[in-house]
PDB file of C-alpha atoms in Angstrom:
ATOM      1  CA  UNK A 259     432.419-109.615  12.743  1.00  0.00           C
ATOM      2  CA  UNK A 260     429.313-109.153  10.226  1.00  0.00           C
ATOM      3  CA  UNK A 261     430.716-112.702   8.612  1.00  0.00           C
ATOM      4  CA  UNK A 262     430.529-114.710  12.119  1.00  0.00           C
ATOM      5  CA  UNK A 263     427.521-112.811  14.149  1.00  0.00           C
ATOM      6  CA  UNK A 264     425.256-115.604  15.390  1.00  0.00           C
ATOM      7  CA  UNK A 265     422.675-113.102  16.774  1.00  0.00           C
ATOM      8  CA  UNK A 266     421.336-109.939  15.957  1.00  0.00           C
ATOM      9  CA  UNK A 267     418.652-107.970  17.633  1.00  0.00           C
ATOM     10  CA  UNK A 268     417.122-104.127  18.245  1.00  0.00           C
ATOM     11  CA  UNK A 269     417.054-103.235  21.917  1.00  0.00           C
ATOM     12  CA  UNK A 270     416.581 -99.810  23.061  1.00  0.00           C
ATOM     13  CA  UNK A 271     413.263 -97.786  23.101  1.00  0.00           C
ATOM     14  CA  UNK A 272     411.966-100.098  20.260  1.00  0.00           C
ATOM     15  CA  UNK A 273     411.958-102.957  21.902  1.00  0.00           C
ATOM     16  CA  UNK A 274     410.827-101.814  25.101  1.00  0.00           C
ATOM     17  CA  UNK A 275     407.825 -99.915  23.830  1.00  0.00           C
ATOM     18  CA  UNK A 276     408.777 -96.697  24.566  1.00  0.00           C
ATOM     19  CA  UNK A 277     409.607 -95.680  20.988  1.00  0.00           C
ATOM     20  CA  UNK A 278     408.657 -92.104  19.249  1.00  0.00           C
ATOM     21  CA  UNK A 279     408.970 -90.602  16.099  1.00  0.00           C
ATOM     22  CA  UNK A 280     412.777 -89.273  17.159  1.00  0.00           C
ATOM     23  CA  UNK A 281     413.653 -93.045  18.487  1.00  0.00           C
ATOM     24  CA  UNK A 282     416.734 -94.017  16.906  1.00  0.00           C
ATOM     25  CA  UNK A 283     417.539 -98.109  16.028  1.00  0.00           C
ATOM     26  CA  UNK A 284     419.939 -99.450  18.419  1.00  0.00           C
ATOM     27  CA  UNK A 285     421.261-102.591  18.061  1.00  0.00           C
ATOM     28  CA  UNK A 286     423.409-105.376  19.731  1.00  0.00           C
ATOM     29  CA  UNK A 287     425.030-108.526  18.709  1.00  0.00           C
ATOM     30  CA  UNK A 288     427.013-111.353  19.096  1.00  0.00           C
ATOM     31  CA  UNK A 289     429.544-113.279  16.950  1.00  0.00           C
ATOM     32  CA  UNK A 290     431.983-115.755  17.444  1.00  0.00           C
ATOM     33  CA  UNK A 291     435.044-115.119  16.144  1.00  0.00           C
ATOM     34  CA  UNK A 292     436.851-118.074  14.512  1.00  0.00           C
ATOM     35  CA  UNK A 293     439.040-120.793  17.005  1.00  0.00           C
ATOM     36  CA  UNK A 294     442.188-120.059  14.943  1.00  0.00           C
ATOM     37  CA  UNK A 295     442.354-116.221  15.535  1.00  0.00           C
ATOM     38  CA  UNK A 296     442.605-116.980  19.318  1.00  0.00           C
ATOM     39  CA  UNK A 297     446.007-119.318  18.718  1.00  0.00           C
ATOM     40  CA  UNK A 298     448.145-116.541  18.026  1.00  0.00           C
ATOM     41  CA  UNK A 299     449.985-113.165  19.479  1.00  0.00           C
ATOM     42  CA  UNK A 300     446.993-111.023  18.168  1.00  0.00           C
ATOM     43  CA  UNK A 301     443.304-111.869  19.528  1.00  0.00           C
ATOM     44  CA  UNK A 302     440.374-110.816  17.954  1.00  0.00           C
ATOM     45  CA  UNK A 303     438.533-107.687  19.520  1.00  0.00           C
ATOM     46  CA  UNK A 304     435.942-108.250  22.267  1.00  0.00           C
ATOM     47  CA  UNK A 305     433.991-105.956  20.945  1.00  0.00           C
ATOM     48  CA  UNK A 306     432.912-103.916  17.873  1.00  0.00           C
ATOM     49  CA  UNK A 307     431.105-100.680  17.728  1.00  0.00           C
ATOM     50  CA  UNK A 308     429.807 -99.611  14.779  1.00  0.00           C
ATOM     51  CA  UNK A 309     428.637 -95.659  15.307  1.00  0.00           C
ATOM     52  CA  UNK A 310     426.952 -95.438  11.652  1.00  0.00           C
ATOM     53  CA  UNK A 311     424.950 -98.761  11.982  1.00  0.00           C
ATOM     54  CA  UNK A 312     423.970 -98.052  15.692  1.00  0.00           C
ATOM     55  CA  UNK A 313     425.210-101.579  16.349  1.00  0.00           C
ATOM     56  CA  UNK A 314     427.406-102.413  19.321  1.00  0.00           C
ATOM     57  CA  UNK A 315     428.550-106.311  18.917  1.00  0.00           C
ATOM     58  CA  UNK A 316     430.487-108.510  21.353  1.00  0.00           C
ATOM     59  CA  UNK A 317     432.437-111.459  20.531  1.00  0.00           C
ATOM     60  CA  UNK A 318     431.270-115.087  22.238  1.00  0.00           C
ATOM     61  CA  UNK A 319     433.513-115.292  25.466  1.00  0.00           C
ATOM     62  CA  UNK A 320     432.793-111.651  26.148  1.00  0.00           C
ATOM     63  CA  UNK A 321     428.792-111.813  25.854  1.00  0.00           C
ATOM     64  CA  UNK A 322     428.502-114.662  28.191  1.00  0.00           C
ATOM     65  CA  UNK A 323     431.010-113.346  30.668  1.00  0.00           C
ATOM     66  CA  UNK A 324     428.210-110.443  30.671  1.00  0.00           C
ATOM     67  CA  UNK A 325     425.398-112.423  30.846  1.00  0.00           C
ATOM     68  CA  UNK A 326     426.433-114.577  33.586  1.00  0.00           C
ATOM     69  CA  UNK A 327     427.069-111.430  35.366  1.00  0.00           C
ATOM     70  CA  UNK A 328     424.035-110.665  35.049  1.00  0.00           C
ATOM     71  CA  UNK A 329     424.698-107.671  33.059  1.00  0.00           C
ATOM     72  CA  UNK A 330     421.394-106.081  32.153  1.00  0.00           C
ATOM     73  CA  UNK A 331     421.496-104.934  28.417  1.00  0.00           C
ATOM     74  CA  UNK A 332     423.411-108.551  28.091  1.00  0.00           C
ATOM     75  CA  UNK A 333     420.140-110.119  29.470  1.00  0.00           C
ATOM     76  CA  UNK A 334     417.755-107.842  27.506  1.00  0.00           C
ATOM     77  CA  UNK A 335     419.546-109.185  24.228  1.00  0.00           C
ATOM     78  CA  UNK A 336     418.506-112.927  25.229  1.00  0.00           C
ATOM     79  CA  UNK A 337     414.745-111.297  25.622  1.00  0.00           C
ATOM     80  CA  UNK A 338     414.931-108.875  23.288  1.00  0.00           C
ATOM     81  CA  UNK A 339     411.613-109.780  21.098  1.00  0.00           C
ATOM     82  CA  UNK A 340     413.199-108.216  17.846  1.00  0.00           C
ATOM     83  CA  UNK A 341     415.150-110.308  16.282  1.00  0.00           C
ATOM     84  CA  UNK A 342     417.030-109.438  13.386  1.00  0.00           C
ATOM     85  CA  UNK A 343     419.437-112.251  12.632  1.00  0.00           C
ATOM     86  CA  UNK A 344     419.810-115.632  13.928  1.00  0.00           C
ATOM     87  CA  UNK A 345     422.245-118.923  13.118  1.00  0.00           C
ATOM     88  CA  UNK A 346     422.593-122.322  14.643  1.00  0.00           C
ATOM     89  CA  UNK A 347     424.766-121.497  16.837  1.00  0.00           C
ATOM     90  CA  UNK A 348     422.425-118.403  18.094  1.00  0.00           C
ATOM     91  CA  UNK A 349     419.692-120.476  18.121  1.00  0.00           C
ATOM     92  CA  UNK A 350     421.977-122.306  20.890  1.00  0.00           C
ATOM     93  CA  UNK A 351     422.730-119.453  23.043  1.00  0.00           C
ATOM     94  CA  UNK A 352     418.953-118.737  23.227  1.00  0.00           C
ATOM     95  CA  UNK A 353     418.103-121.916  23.906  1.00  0.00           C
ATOM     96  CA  UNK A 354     420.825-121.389  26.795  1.00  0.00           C
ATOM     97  CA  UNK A 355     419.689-117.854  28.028  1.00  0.00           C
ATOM     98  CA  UNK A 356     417.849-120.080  31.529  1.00  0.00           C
ATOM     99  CA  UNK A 357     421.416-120.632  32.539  1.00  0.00           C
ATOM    100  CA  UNK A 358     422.157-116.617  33.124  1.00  0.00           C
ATOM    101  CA  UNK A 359     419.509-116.425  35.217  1.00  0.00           C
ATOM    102  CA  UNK A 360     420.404-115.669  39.126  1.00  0.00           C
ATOM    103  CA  UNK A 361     419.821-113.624  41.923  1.00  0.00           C
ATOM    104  CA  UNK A 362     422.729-112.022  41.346  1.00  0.00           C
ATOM    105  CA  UNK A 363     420.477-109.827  39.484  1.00  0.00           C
ATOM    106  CA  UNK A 364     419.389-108.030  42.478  1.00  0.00           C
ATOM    107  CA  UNK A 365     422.606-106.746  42.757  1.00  0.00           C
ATOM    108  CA  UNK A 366     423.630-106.066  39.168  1.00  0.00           C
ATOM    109  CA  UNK A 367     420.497-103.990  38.804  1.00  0.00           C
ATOM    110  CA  UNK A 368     421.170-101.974  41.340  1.00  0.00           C
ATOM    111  CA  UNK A 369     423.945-101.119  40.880  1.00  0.00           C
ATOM    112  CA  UNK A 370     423.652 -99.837  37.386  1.00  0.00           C
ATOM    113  CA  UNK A 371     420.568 -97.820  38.599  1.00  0.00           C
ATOM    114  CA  UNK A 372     422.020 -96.338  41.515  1.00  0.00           C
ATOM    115  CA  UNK A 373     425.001 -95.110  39.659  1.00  0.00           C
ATOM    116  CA  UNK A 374     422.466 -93.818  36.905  1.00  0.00           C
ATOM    117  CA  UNK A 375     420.804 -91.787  39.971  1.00  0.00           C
ATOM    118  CA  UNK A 376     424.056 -89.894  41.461  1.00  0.00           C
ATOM    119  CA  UNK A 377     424.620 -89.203  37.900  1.00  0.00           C
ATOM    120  CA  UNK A 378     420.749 -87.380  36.949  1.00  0.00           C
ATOM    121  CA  UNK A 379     421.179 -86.219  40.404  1.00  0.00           C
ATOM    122  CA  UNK A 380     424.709 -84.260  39.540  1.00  0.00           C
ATOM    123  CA  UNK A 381     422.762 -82.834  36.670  1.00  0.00           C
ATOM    124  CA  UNK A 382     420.012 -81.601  38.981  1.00  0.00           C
ATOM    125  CA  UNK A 383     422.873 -79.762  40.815  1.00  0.00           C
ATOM    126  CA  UNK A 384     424.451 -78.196  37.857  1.00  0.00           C
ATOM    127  CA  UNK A 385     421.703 -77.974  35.240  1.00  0.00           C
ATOM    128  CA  UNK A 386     419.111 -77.599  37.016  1.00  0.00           C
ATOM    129  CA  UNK A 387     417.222 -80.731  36.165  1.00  0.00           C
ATOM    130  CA  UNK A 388     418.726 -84.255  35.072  1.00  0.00           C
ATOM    131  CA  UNK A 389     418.334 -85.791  31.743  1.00  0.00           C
ATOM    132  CA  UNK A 390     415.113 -87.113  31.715  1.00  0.00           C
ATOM    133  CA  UNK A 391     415.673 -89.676  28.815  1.00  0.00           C
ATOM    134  CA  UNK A 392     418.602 -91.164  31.560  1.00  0.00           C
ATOM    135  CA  UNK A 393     416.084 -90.561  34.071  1.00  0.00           C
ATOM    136  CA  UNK A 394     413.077 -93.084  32.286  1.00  0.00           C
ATOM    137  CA  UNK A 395     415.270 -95.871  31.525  1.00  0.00           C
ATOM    138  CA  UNK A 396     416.848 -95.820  34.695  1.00  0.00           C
ATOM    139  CA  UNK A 397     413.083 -96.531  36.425  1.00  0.00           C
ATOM    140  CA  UNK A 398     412.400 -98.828  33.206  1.00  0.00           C
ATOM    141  CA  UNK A 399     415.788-100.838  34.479  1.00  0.00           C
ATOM    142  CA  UNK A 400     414.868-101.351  38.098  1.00  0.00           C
ATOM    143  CA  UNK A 401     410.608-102.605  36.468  1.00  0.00           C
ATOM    144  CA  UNK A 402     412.503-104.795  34.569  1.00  0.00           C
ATOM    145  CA  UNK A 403     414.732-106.193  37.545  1.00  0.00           C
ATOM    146  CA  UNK A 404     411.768-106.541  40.038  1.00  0.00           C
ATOM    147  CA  UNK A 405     410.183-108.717  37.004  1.00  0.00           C
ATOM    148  CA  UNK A 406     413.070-111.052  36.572  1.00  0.00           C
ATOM    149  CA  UNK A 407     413.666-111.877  40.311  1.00  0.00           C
ATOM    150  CA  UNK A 408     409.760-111.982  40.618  1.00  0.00           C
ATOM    151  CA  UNK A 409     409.016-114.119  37.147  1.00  0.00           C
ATOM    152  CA  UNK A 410     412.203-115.876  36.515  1.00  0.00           C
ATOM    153  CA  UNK A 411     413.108-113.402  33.070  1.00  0.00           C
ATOM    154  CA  UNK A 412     413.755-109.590  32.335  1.00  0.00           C
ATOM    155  CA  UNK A 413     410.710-107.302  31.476  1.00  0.00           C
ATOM    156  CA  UNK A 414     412.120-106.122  28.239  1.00  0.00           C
ATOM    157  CA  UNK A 415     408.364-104.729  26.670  1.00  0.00           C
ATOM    158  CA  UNK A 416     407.455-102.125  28.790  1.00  0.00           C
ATOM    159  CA  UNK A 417     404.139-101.085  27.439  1.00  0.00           C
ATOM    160  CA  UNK A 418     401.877-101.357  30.431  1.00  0.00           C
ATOM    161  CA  UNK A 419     404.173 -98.800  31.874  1.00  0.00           C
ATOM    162  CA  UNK A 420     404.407 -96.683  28.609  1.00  0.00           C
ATOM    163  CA  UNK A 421     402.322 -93.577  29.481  1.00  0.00           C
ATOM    164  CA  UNK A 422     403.712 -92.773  32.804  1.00  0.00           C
ATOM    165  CA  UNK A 423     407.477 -93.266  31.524  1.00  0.00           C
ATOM    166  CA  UNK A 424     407.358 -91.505  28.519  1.00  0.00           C
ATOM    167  CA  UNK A 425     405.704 -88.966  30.787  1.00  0.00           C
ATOM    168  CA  UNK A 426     409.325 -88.840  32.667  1.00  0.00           C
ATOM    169  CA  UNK A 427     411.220 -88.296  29.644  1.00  0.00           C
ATOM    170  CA  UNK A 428     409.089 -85.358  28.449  1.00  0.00           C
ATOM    171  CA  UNK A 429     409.940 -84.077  31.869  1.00  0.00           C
ATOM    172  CA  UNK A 430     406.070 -84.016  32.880  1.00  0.00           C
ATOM    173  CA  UNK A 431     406.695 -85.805  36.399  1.00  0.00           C
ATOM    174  CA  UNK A 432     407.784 -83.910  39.537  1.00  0.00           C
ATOM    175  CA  UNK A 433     411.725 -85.194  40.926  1.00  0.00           C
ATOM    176  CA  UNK A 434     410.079 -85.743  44.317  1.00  0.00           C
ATOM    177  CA  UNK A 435     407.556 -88.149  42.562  1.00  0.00           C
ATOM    178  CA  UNK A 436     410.298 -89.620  40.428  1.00  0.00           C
ATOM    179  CA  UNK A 437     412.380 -90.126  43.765  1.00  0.00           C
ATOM    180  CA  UNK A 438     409.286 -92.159  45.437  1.00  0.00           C
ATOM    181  CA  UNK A 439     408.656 -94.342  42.159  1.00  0.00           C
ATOM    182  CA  UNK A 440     412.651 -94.885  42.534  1.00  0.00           C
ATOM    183  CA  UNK A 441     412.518 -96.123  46.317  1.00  0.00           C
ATOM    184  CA  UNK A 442     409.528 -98.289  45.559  1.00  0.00           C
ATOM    185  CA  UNK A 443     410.804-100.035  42.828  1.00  0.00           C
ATOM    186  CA  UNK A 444     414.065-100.553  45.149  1.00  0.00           C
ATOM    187  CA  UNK A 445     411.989-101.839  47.974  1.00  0.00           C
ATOM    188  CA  UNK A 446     410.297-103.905  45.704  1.00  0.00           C
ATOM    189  CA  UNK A 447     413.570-105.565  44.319  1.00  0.00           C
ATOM    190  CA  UNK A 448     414.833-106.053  47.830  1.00  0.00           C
ATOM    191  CA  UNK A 449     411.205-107.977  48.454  1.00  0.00           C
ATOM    192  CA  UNK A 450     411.768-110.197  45.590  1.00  0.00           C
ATOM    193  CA  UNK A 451     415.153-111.692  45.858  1.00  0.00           C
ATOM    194  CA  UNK A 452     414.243-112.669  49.209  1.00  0.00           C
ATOM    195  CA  UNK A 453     410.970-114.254  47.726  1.00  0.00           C
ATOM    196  CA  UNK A 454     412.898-115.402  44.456  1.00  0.00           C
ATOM    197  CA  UNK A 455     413.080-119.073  42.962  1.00  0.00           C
ATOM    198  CA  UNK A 456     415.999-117.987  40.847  1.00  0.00           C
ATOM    199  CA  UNK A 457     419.234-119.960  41.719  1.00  0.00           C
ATOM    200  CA  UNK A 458     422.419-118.020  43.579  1.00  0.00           C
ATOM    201  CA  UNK A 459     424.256-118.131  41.111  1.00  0.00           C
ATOM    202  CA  UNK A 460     423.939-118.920  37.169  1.00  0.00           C
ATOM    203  CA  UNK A 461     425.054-122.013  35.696  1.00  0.00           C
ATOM    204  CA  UNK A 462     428.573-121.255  34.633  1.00  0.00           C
ATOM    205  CA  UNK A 463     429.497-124.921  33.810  1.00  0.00           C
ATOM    206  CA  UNK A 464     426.751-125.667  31.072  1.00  0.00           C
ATOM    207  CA  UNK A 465     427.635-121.742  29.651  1.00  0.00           C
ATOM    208  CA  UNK A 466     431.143-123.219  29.579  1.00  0.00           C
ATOM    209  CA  UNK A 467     430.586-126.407  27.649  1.00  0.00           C
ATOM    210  CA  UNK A 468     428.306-124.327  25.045  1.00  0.00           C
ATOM    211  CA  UNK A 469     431.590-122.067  24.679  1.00  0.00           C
ATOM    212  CA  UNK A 470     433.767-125.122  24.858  1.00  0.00           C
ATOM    213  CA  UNK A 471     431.459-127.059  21.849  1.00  0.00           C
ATOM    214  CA  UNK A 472     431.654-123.886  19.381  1.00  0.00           C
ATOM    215  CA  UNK A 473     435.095-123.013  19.622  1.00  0.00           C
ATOM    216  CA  UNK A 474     435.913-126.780  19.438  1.00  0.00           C
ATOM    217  CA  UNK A 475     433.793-127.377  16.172  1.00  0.00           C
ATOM    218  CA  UNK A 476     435.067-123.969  14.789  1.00  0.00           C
ATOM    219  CA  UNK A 477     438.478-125.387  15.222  1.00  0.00           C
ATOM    220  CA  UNK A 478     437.098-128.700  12.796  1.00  0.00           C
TER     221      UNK A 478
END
């Protein structure tokens, strides 16, 4: 994996702007694992974690299944302004990251924050309040949807937004308050697909033929 990563880069707190003192590194990558491991019985993993590095990697295919999926920490990685490593061939897949890019989005983003919700809002059931970290990047999720159906990319700096969310995490800001910023970010992401310029659906055939092109010359 660490031989064949084509891109490297910190997400998390640190690249959204919301890091503190405590804020661990967290990082995510992509490699492509070589053409020839794929011809036998035995296929190379989709994934790697790495606990001690805090570095969760996905080989090629899987990463743009994500992407064009609109998966959102798949997205952020294409935005993600700290990059660590880069080759060629991830200077390719940025140069590709337009192609994601749908209203499918709307969706995704949902989805991942409303299953976030009936998760903080179990813990406000049986703890007696959620976990606010969960809590703040579930709002910071749904601000960076509304931006990518609204601008055509993911927010992934969060900074003008900094005060009040780190607010959240230190468990400063009333639920009821956290449940209205919740429901007007949602209203505001079900105003902007309807308003968006993003295509349908992302453009699966030119992701293909970059997949296509690097397993072919990998194969050479």
């Amino acid at each position: 994996m660490r031989d064949h990563t084509v891109l490297s880069v910190v997400v998390g707190s640190r690249a959204y702007g919301l890091a503190t003192e405590a804020s661990d590194v967290d990082r995510r990558g992509v490699y492509a694992a070589p053409t020839p491991l794929f011809w036998g019985f035995t296929k190379p993993p989709t994934h790697v974690d790495e606990p001690d590095a805090e570095r969760f990697s996905w080989e090629l295919e899987r990463f743009l299944g994500l992407a064009l999926a609109a998966n959102p920490t798949a997205l952020e990685c294409l935005w993600s302004p700290l990059v660590e490593k880069v080759t060629d061939r991830g200077e390719e897949l940025l140069a590709l990251r337009e192609a994601f890019l749908s209203r499918r989005a709307h969706t995704t983003f949902l989805r991942y924050a409303d299953s976030q919700f009936r998760k903080l809002t179990g813990d406000l059931r049986t703890r007696g309040e959620p976990r606010w970290k969960h809590v703040m990047h579930m709002l910071r999720l749904l601000i960076s949807g509304r931006h990518l159906l609204s601008y055509g990319e993911p927010l992934v700096g969060v900074r003008e937004h900094r005060e009040r969310l780190l607010a959240v995490r230190r468990g400063e800001v009333p639920w009821a308050e956290i449940e209205d910023w919740r429901e007007s970010l949602t209203r505001d992401l079900d105003t902007a697909v309807e308003r968006s310029a993003l295509p349908a659906e992302p453009d699966r055939a030119r992701v293909e033929e970059f997949l296509v092109s690097v397993r072919r010359r990998d194969a050479r």
